[in-house]
PDB file of C-alpha atoms in Angstrom:
ATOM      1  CA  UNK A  23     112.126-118.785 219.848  1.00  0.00           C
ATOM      2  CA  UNK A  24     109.622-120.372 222.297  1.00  0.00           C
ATOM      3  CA  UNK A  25     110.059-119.982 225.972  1.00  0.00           C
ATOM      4  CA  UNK A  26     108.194-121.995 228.397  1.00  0.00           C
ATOM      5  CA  UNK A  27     107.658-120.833 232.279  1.00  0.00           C
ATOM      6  CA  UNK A  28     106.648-123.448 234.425  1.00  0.00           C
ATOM      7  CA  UNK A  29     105.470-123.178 238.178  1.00  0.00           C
ATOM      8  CA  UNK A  30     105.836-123.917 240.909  1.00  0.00           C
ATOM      9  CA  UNK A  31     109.181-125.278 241.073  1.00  0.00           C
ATOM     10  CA  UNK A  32     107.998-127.389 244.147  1.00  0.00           C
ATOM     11  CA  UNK A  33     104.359-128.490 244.917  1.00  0.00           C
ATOM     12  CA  UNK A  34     103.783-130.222 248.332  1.00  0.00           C
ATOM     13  CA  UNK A  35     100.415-132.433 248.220  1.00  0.00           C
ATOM     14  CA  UNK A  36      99.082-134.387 251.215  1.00  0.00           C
ATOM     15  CA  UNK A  37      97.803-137.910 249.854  1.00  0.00           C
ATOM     16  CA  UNK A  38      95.150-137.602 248.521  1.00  0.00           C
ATOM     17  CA  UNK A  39      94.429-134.120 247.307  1.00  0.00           C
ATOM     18  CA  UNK A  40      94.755-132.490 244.243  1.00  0.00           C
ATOM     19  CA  UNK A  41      97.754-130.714 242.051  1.00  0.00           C
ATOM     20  CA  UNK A  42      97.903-128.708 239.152  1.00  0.00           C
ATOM     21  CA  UNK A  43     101.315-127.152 237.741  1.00  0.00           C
ATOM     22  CA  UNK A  44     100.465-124.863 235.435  1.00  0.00           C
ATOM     23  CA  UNK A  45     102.719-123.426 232.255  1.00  0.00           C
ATOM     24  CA  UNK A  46     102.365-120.826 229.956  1.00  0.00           C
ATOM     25  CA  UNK A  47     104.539-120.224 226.691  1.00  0.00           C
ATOM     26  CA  UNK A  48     105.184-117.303 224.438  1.00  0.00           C
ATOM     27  CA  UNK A  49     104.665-118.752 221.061  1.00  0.00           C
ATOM     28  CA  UNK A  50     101.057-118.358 219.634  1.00  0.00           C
ATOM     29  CA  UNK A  51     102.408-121.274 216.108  1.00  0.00           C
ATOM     30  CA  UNK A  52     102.832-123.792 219.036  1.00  0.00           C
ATOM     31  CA  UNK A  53     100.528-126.221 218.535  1.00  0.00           C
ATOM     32  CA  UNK A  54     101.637-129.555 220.946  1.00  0.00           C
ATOM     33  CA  UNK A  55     102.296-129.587 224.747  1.00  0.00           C
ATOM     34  CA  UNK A  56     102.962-132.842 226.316  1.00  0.00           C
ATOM     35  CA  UNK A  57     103.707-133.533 230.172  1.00  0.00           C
ATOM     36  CA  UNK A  58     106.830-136.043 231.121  1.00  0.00           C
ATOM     37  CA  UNK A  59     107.294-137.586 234.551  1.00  0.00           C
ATOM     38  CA  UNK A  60     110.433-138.156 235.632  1.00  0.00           C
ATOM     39  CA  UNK A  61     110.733-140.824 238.496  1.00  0.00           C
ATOM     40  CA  UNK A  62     113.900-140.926 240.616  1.00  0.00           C
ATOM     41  CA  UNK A  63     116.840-142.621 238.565  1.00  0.00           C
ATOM     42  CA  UNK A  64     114.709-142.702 235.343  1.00  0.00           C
ATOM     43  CA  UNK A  65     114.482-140.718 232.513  1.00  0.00           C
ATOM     44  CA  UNK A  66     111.369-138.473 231.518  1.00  0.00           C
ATOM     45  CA  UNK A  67     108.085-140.652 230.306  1.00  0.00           C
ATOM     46  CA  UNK A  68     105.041-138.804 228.343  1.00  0.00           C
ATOM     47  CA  UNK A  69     102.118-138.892 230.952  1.00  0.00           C
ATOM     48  CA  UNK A  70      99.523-137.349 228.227  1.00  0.00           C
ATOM     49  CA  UNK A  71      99.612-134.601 225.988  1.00  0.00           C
ATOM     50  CA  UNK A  72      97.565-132.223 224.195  1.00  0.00           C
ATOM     51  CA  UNK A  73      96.685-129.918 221.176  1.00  0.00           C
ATOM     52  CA  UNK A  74      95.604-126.651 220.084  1.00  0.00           C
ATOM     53  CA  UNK A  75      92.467-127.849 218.934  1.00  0.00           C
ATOM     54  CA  UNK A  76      91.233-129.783 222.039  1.00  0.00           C
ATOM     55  CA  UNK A  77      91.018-127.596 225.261  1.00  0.00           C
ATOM     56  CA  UNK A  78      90.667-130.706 227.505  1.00  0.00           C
ATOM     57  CA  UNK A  79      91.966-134.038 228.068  1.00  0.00           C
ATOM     58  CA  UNK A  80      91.811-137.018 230.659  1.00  0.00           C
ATOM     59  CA  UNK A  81      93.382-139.766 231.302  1.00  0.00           C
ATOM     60  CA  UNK A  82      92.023-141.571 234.751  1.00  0.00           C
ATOM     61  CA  UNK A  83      93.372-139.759 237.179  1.00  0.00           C
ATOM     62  CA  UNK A  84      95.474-137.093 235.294  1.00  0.00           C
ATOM     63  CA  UNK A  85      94.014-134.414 232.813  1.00  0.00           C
ATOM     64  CA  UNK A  86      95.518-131.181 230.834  1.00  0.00           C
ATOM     65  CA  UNK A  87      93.395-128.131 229.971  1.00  0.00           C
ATOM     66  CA  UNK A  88      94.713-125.605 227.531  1.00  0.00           C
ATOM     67  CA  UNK A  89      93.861-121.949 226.997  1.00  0.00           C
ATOM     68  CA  UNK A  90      95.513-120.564 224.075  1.00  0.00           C
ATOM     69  CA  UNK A  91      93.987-117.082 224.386  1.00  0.00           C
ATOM     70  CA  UNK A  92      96.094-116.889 227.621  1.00  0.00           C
ATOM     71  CA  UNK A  93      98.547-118.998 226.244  1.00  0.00           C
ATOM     72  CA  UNK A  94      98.775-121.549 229.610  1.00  0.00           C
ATOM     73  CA  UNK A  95      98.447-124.947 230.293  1.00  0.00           C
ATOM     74  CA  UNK A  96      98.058-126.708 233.018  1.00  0.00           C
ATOM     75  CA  UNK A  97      98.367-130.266 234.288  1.00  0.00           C
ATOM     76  CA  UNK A  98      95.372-131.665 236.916  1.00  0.00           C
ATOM     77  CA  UNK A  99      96.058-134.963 239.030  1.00  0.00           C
ATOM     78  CA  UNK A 100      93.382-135.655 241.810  1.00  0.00           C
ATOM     79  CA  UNK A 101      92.770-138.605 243.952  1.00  0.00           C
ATOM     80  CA  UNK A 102      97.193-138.097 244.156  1.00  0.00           C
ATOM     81  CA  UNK A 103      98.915-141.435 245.443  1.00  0.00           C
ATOM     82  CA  UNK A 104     102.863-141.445 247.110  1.00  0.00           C
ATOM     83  CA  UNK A 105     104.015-143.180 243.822  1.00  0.00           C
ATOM     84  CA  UNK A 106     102.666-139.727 241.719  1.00  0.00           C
ATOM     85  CA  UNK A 107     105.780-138.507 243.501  1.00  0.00           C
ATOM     86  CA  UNK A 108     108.221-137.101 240.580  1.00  0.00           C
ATOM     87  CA  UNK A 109     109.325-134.071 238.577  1.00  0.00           C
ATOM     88  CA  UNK A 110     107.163-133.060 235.593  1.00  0.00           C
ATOM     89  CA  UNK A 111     107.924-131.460 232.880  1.00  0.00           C
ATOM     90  CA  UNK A 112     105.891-129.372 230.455  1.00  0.00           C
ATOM     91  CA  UNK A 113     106.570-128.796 227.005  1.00  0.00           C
ATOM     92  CA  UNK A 114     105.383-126.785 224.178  1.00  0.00           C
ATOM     93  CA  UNK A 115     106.147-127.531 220.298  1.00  0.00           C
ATOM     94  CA  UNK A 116     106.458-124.980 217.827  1.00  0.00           C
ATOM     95  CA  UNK A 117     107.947-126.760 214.673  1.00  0.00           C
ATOM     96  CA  UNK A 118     104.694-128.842 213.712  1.00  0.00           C
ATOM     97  CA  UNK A 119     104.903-131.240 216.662  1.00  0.00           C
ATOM     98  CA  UNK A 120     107.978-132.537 215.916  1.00  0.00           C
ATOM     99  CA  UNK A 121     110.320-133.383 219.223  1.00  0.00           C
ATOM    100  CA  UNK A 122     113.002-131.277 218.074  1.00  0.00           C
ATOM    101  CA  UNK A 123     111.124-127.849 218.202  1.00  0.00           C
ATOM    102  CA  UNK A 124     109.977-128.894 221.868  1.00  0.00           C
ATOM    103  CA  UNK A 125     110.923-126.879 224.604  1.00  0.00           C
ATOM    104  CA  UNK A 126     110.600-127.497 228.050  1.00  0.00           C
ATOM    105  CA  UNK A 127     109.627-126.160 231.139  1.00  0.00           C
ATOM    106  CA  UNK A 128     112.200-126.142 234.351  1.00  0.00           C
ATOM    107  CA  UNK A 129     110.246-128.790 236.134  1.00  0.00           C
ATOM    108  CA  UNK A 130     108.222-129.089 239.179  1.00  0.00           C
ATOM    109  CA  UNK A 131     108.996-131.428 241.896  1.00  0.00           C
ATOM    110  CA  UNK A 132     105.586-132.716 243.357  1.00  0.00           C
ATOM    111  CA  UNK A 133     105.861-134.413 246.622  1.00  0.00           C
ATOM    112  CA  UNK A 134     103.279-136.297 247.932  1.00  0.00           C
ATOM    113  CA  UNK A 135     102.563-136.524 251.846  1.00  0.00           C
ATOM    114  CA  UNK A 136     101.347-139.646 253.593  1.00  0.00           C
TER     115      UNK A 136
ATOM    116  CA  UNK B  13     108.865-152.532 225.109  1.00  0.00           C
ATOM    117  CA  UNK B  14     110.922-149.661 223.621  1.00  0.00           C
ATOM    118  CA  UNK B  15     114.137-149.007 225.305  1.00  0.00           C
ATOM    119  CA  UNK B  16     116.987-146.455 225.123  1.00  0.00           C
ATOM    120  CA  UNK B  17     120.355-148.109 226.928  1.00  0.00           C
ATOM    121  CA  UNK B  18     122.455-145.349 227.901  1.00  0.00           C
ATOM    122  CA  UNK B  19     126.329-146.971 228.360  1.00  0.00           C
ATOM    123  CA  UNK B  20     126.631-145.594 231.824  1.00  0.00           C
ATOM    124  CA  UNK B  21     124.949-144.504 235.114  1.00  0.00           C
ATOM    125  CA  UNK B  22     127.923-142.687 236.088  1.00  0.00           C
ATOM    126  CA  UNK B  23     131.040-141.263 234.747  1.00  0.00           C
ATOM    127  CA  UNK B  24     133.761-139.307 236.794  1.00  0.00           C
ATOM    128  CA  UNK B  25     136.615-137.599 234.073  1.00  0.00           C
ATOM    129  CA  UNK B  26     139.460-135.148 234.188  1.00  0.00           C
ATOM    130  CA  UNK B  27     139.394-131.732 232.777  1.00  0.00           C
ATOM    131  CA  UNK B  28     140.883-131.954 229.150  1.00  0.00           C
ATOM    132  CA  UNK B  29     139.675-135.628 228.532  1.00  0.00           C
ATOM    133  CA  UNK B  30     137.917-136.747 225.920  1.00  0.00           C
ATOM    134  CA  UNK B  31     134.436-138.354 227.049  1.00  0.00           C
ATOM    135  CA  UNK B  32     132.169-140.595 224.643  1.00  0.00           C
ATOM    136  CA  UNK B  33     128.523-141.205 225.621  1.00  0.00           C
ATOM    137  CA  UNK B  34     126.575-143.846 224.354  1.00  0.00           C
ATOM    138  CA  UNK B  35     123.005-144.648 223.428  1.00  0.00           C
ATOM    139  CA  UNK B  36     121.327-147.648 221.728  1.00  0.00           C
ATOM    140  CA  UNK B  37     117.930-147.701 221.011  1.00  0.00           C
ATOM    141  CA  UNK B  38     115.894-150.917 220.005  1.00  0.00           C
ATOM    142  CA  UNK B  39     112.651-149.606 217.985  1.00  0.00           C
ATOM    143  CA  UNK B  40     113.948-148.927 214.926  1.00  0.00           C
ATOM    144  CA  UNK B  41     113.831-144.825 215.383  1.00  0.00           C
ATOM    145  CA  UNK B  42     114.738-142.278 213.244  1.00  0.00           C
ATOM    146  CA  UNK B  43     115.440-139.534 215.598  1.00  0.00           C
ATOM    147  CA  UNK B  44     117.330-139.427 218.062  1.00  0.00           C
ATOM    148  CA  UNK B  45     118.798-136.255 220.326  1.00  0.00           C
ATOM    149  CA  UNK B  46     121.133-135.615 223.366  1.00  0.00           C
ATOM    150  CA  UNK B  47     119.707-133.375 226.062  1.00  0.00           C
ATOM    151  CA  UNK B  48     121.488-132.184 229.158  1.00  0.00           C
ATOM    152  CA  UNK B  49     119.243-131.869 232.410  1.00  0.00           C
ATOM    153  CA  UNK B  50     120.533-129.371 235.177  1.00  0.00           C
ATOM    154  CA  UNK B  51     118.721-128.497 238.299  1.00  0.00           C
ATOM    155  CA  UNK B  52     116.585-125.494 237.795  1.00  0.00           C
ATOM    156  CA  UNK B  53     117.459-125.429 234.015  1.00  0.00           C
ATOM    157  CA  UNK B  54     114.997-127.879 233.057  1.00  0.00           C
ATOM    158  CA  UNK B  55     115.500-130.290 229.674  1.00  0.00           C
ATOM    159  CA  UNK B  56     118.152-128.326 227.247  1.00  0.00           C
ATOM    160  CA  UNK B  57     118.503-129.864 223.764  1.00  0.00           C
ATOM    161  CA  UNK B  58     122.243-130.109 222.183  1.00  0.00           C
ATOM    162  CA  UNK B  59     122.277-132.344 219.316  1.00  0.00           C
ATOM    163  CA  UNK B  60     119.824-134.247 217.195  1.00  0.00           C
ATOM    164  CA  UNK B  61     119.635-136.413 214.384  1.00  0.00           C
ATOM    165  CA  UNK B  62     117.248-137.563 211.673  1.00  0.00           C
ATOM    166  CA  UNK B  63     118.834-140.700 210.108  1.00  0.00           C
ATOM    167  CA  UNK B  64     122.172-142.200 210.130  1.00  0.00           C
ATOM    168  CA  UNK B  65     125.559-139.679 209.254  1.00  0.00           C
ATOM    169  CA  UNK B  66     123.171-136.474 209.706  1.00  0.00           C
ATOM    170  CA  UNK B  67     123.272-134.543 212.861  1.00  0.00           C
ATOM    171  CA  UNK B  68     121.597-131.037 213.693  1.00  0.00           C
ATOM    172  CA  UNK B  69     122.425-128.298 216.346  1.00  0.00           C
ATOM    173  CA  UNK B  70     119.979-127.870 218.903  1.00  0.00           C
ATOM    174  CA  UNK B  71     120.267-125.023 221.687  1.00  0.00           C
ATOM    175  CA  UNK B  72     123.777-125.681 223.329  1.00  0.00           C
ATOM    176  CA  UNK B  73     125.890-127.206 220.858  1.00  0.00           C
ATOM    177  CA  UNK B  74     129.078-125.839 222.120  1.00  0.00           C
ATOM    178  CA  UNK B  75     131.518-127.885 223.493  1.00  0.00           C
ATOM    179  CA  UNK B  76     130.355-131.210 222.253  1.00  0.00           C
ATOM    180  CA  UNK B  77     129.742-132.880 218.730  1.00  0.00           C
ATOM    181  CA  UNK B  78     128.162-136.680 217.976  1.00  0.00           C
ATOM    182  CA  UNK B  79     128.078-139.180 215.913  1.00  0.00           C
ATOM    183  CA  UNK B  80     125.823-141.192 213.921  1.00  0.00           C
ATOM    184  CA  UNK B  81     126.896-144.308 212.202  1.00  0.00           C
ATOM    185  CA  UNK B  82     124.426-146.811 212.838  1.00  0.00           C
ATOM    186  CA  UNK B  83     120.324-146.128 213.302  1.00  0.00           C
ATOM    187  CA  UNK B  84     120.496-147.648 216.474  1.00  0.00           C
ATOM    188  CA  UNK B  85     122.977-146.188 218.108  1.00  0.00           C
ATOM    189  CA  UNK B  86     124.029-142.364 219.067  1.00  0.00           C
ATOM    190  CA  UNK B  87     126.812-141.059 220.253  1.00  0.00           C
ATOM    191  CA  UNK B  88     127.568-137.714 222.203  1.00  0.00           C
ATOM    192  CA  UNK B  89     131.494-136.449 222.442  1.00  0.00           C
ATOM    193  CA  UNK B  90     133.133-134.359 224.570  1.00  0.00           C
ATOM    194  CA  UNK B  91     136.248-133.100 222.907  1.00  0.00           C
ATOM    195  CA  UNK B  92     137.784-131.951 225.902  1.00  0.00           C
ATOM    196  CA  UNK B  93     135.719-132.252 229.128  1.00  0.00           C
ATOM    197  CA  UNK B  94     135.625-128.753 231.232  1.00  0.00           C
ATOM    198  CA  UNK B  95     134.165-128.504 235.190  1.00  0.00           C
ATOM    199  CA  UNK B  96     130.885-126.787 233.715  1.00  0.00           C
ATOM    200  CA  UNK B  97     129.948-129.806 231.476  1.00  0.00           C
ATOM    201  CA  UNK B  98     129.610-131.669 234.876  1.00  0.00           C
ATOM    202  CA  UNK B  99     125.644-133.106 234.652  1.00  0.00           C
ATOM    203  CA  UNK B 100     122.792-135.317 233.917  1.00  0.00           C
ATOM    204  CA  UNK B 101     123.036-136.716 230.218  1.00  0.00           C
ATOM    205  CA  UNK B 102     119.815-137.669 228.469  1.00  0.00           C
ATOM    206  CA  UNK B 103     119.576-139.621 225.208  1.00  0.00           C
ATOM    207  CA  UNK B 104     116.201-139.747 223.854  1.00  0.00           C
ATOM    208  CA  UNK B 105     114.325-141.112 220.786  1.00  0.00           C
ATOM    209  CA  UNK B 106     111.546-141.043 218.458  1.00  0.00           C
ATOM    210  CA  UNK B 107     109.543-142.246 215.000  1.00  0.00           C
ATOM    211  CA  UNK B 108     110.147-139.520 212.258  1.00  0.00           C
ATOM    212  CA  UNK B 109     106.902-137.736 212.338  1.00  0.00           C
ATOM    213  CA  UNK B 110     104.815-134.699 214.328  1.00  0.00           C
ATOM    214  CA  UNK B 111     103.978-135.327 217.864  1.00  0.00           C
ATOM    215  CA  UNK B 112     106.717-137.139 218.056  1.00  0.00           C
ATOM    216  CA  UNK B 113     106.846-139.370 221.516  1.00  0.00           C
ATOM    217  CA  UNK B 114     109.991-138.950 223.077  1.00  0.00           C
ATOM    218  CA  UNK B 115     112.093-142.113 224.605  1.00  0.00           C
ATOM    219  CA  UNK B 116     114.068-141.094 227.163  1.00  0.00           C
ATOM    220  CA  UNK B 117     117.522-143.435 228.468  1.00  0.00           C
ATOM    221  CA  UNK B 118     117.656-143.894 232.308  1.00  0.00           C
ATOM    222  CA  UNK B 119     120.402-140.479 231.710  1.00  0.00           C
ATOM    223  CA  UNK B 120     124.497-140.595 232.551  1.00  0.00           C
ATOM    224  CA  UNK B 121     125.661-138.303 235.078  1.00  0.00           C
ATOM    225  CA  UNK B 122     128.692-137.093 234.698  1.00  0.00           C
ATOM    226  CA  UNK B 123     131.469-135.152 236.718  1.00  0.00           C
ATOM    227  CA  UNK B 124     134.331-133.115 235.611  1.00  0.00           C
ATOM    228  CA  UNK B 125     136.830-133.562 238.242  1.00  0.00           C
TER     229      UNK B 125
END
């Protein structure tokens, strides 16, 4: 089956600058990885997501590049702001995108420094 | 908006008891699934279900079973609660479909005493 290694487990940001949490899976058939934040008391939310055929994609702030070659993905924020402060999750799909073939990543926390 | 009510925050239980979590959704999804989040274990999938009466495995079925009787609502069961079921309960749901958009509840956590 599909295994998913994401790092770090921790990022520490100052306001301000950049992060990228990067992921790489083992499964060359998956074909959808989406990101989830998870904000303190509150369950996992999709952020953006991405597929095989696109190797970039932006949303504002946020964006996910994908290499399948390598088999990694990665997931950008710049400008970062205190409430970008959360757990993400990646998540790779190997059963035609649907949500039960996803598998996820361990999380990183990202903590953003005033 | 959609939302996934999970029936508690937090649940404290006895080793041996029998523990029912519930989850209602309000969009009209087909799918639904039970995950269980522990720290440094990431998301870990232990039941779906496709439509009402049908359930699927998913990675760590054992030690738990659910139920299905209505669309809206999902249920997770634990026959008889142990210490290492102690954790963070998420219910989730989604349209039938590929790249399907996951709806996560707010989660139960819950401690085996």
């Amino acid at each position: 089956g599909e295994n998913v290694e994401q790092h770090p487990s921790t990022l520490s940001v100052q306001e301000g600058d950049s992060a990228v949490i990067k992921c790489t899976y083992s499964d060359s058939a998956s074909n959808y990885f989406p990101w989830y934040k998870q904000e303190l008391g509150k369950g996992p939310q999709l952020i953006i997501d991405i597929r095989s055929n696109v190797g970039e994609k932006k949303d504002q702030r946020i964006a996910v590049t994908l290499n399948k070659t390598a088999k990694h993905f990665s997931l950008h924020i710049t400008e970062t702001q205190p409430e970008d402060s959360a757990v993400y999750f990646c998540a790779a799909s190997d059963s035609g995108g649907g949500a039960d073939g996803l598998t996820f990543g361990k999380g990183t926390h990202l903590i953003i420094q005033p | 908006d959609v939302k996934v009510t999970q029936s508690s925050r937090y649940l404290v239980k006895r080793t041996g008891e029998k523990v029912f979590l519930e989850c209602v959704q309000d969009m009209d999804h087909e799918n639904m699934f039970w995950y269980r989040q522990d720290p440094g274990l990431g998301l870990r999938l232990i039941y779906f279900s496709y439509d009402v009466k049908m359930k699927e495995k998913g990675d760590i079925p054992e030690g738990y079973s659910v139920s299905r009787e209505k669309k809206e609502r999902f249920s997770l069961i634990l026959e008889s609660a142990s210490t290492n079921q102690t954790s963070m309960y998420l219910c989730a749901s989604s349209f039938l479909g590929t790249d399907e958009k996951l709806f996560f509840g707010s989660g139960t956590q819950l401690s085996v005493l």
